[in-house]
Tab-separated table of C-alpha atoms in Angstrom:
chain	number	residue	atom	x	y	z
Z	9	UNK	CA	-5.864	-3.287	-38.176
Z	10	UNK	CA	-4.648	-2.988	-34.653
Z	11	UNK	CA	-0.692	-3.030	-34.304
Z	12	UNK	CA	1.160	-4.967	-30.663
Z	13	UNK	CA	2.349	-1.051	-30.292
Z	14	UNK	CA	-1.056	0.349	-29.978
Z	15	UNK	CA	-2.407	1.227	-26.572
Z	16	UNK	CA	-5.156	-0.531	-24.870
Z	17	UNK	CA	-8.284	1.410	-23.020
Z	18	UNK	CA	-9.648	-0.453	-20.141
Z	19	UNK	CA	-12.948	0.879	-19.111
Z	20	UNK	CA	-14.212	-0.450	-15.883
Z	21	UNK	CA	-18.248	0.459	-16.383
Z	22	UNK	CA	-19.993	1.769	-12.945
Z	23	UNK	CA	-21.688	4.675	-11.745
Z	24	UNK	CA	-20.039	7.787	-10.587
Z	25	UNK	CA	-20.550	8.532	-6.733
Z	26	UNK	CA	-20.374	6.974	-3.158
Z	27	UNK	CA	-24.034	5.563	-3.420
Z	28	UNK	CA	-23.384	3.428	-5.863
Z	29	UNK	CA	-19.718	2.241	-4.953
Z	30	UNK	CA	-20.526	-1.187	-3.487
Z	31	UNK	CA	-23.188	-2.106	-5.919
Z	32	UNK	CA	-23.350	-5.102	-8.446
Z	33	UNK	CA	-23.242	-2.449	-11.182
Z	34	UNK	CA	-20.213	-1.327	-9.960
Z	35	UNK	CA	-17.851	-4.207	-10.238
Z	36	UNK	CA	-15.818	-2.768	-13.286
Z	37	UNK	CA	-14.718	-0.273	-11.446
Z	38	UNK	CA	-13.483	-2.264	-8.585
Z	39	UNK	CA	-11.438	-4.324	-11.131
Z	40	UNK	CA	-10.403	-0.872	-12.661
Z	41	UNK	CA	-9.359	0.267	-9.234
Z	42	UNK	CA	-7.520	-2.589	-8.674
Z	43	UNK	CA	-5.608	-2.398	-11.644
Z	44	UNK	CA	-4.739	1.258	-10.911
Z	45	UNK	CA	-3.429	-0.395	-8.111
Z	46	UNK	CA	-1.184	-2.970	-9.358
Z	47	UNK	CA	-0.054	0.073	-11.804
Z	48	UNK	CA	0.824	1.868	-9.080
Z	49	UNK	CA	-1.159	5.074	-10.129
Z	50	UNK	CA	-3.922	7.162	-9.050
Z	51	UNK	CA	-7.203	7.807	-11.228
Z	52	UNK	CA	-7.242	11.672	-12.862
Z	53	UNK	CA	-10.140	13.661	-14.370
Z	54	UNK	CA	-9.182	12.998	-18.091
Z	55	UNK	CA	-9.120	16.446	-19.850
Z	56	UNK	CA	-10.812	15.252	-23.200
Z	57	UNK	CA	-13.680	13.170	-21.574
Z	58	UNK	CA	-16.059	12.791	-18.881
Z	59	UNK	CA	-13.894	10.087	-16.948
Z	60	UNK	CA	-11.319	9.226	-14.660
Z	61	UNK	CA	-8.146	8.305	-16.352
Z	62	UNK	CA	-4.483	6.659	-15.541
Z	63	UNK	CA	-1.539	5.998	-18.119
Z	64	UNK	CA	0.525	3.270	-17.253
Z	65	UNK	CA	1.727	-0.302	-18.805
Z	66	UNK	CA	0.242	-3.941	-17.308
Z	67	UNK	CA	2.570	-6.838	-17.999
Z	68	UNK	CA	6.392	-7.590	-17.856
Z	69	UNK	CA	9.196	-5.266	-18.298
Z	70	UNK	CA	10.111	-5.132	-21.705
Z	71	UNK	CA	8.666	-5.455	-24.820
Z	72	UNK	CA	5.637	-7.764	-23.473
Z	73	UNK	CA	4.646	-4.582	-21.552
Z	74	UNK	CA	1.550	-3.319	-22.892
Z	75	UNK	CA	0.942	0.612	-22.929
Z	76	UNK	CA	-3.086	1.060	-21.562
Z	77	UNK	CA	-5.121	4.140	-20.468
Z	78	UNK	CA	-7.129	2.264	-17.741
Z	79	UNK	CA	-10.661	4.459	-17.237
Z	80	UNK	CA	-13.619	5.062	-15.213
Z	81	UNK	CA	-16.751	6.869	-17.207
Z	82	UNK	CA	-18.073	9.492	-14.619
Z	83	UNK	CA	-21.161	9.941	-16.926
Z	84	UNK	CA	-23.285	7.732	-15.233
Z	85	UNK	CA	-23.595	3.908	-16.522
Z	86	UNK	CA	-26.378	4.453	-19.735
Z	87	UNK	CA	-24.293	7.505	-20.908
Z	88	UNK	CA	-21.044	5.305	-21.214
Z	89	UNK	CA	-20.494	5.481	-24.700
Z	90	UNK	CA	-19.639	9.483	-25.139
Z	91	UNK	CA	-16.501	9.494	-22.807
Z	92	UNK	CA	-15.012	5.999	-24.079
Z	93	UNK	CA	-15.493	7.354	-27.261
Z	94	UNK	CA	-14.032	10.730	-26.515
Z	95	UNK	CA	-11.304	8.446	-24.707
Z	96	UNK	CA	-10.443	6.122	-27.863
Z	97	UNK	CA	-10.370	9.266	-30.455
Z	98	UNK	CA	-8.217	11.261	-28.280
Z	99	UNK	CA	-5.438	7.905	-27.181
Z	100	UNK	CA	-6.112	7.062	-30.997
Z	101	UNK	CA	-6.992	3.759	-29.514
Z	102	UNK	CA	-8.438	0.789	-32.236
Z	103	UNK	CA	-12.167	-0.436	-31.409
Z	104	UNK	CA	-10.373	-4.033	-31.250
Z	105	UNK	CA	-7.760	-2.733	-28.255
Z	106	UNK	CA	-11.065	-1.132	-25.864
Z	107	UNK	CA	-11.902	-3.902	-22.705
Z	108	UNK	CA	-14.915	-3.304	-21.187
Z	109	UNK	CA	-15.186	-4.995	-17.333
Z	110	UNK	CA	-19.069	-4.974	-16.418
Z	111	UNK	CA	-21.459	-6.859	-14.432
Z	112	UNK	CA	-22.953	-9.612	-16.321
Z	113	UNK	CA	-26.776	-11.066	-15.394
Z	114	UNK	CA	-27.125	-14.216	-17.399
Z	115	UNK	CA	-23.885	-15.415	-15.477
Z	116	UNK	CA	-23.426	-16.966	-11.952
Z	117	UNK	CA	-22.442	-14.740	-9.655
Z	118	UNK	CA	-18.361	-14.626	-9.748
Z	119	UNK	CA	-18.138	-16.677	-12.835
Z	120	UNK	CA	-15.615	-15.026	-15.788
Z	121	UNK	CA	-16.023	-14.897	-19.754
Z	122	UNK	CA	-14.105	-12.718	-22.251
Z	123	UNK	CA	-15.179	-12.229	-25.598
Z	124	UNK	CA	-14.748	-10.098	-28.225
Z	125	UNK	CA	-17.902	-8.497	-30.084
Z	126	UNK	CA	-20.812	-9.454	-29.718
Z	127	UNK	CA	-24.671	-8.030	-28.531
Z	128	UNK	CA	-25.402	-5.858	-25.356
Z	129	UNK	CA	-27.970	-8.548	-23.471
Z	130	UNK	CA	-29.806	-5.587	-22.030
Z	131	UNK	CA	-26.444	-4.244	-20.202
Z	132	UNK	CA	-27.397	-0.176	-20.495
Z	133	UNK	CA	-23.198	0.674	-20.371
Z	134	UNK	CA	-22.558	-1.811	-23.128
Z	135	UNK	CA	-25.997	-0.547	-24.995
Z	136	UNK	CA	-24.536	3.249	-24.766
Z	137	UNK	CA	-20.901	1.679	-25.970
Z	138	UNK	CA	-21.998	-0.366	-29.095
Z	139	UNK	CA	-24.516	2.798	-30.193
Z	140	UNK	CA	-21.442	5.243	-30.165
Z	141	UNK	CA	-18.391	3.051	-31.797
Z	142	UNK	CA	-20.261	-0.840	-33.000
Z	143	UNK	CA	-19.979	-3.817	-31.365
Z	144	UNK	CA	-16.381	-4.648	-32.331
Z	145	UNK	CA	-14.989	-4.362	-28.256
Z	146	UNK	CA	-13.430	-6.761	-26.170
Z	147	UNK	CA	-15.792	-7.352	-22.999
Z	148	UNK	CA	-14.744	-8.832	-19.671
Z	149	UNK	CA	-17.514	-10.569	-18.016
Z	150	UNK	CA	-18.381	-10.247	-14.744
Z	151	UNK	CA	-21.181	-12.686	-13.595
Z	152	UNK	CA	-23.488	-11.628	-10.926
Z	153	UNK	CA	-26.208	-14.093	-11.383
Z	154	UNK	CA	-29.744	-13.037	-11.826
Z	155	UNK	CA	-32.428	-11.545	-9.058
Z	156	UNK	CA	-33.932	-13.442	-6.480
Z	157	UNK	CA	-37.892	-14.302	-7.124
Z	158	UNK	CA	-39.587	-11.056	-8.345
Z	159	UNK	CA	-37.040	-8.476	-7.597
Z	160	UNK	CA	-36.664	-6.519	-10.666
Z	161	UNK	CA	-33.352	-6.521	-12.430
Z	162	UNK	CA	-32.592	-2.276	-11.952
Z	163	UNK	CA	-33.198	-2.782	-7.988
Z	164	UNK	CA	-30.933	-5.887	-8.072
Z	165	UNK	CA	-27.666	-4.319	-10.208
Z	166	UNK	CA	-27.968	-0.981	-7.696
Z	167	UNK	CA	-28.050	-2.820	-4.499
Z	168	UNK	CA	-24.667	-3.810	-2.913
Z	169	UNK	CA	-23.434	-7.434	-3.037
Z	170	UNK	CA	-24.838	-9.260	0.127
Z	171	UNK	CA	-23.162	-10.596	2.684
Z	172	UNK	CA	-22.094	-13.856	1.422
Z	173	UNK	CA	-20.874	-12.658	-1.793
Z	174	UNK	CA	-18.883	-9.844	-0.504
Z	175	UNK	CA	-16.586	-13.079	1.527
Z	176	UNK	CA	-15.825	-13.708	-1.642
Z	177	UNK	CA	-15.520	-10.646	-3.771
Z	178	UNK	CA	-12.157	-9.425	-2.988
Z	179	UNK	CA	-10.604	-12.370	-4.651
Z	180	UNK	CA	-13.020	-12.878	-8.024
Z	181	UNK	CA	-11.723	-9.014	-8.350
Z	182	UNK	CA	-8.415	-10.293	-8.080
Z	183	UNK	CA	-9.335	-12.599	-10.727
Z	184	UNK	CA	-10.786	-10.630	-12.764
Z	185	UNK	CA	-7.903	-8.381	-12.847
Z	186	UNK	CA	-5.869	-11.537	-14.101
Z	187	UNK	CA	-8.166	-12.142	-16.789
Z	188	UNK	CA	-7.001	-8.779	-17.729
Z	189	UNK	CA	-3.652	-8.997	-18.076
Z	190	UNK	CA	-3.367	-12.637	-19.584
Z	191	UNK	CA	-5.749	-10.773	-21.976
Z	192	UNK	CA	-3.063	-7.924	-23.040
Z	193	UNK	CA	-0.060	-10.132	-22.824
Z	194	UNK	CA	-1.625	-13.409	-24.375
Z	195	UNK	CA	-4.272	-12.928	-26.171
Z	196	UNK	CA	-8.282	-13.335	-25.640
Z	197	UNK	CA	-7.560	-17.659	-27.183
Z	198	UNK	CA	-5.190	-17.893	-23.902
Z	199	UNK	CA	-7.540	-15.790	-21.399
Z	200	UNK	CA	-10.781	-17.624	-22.759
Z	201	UNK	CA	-8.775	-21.063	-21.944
Z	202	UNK	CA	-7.230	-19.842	-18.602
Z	203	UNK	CA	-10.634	-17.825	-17.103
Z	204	UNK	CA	-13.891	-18.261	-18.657
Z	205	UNK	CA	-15.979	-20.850	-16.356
């Protein structure tokens, strides 16, 4: 059983690489970058895994500070599972403290839902994570809505958001990011209530 002085590991799912940066698949890592932000830190190359790493704490001063290792997989999005795993053994971080932010099909596009647990729905990062550590994973939801007429699904997550969407991007990131911390400070009862749409 987890314990309040446990650390949290944020992974923000994407693929490694300035190709993919902008792309629907990529939004974890935008809300991962942004965090880094709010942090204050910059992203390392973790020496245990095949990621980008930064140590820092996400809430208040004091004891509703959380400690987290927030992380970026660099192993490509269907190989996920080996460095979050090499991540959590390494931080000794519990299953039930592990967020994973990723792009989410069967939601409209900037719409939010946390849950804990819980199947994949065909997501290829949270496929690779369940198959390496079980299902047992908080998950941050990140709706990008499904393709347009007969555009098939891999095309659609590796193109960038259009036009439109990107007007609003910066602040469902923003959001997102929220959904994170009322998440580590208040529990997922409080972040469902507050963010899921």
């Amino acid at each position: 059983m987890s314990d309040v002085t446990d650390p949290w590991l944020i992974v923000g799912l994407g693929n490694p690489g300035p190709d993919y940066a902008a792309n629907r698949h990529n939004v974890g890592f935008m809300v991962a970058d942004l965090l880094a932000e709010r942090i204050g830190g910059k992203f390392k190359r973790a020496q245990k895994a095949q990621a980008q790493v930064l140590e820092g704490r996400i809430g208040p001063p004091g004891p509703a500070s959380r400690r987290v290792v927030l992380a970026k997989p660099m192993s490509y999005m269907n190989l996920s599972g080996g460095p979050v795993t090499a991540l959590r053994d390494f931080y000794k971080v519990p299953t039930d403290h592990i967020v994973a932010i990723h792009d989410e099909l069967d939601i409209d596009f900037g719409m939010l839902r946390l849950k804990l647990g819980g199947g994949d729905n065909g997501h290829n990062g949270l496929k690779s994570m369940t198959k390496a550590m079980g299902p047992d994973y908080h998950r941050v939801r990140f709706g990008i809505g499904r393709p347009p007429g007969r555009m098939q699904v891999a095309d659609f997550v590796l193109k960038d958001f259009s036009g439109t969407e990107r007007k609003e991007l910066a602040y469902l990131v923003d959001r997102a990011a929220d959904s994170v911390e009322c998440l580590l400070a208040d529990g997922l009862e409080r972040a469902q209530s507050t963010y899921n749409s």
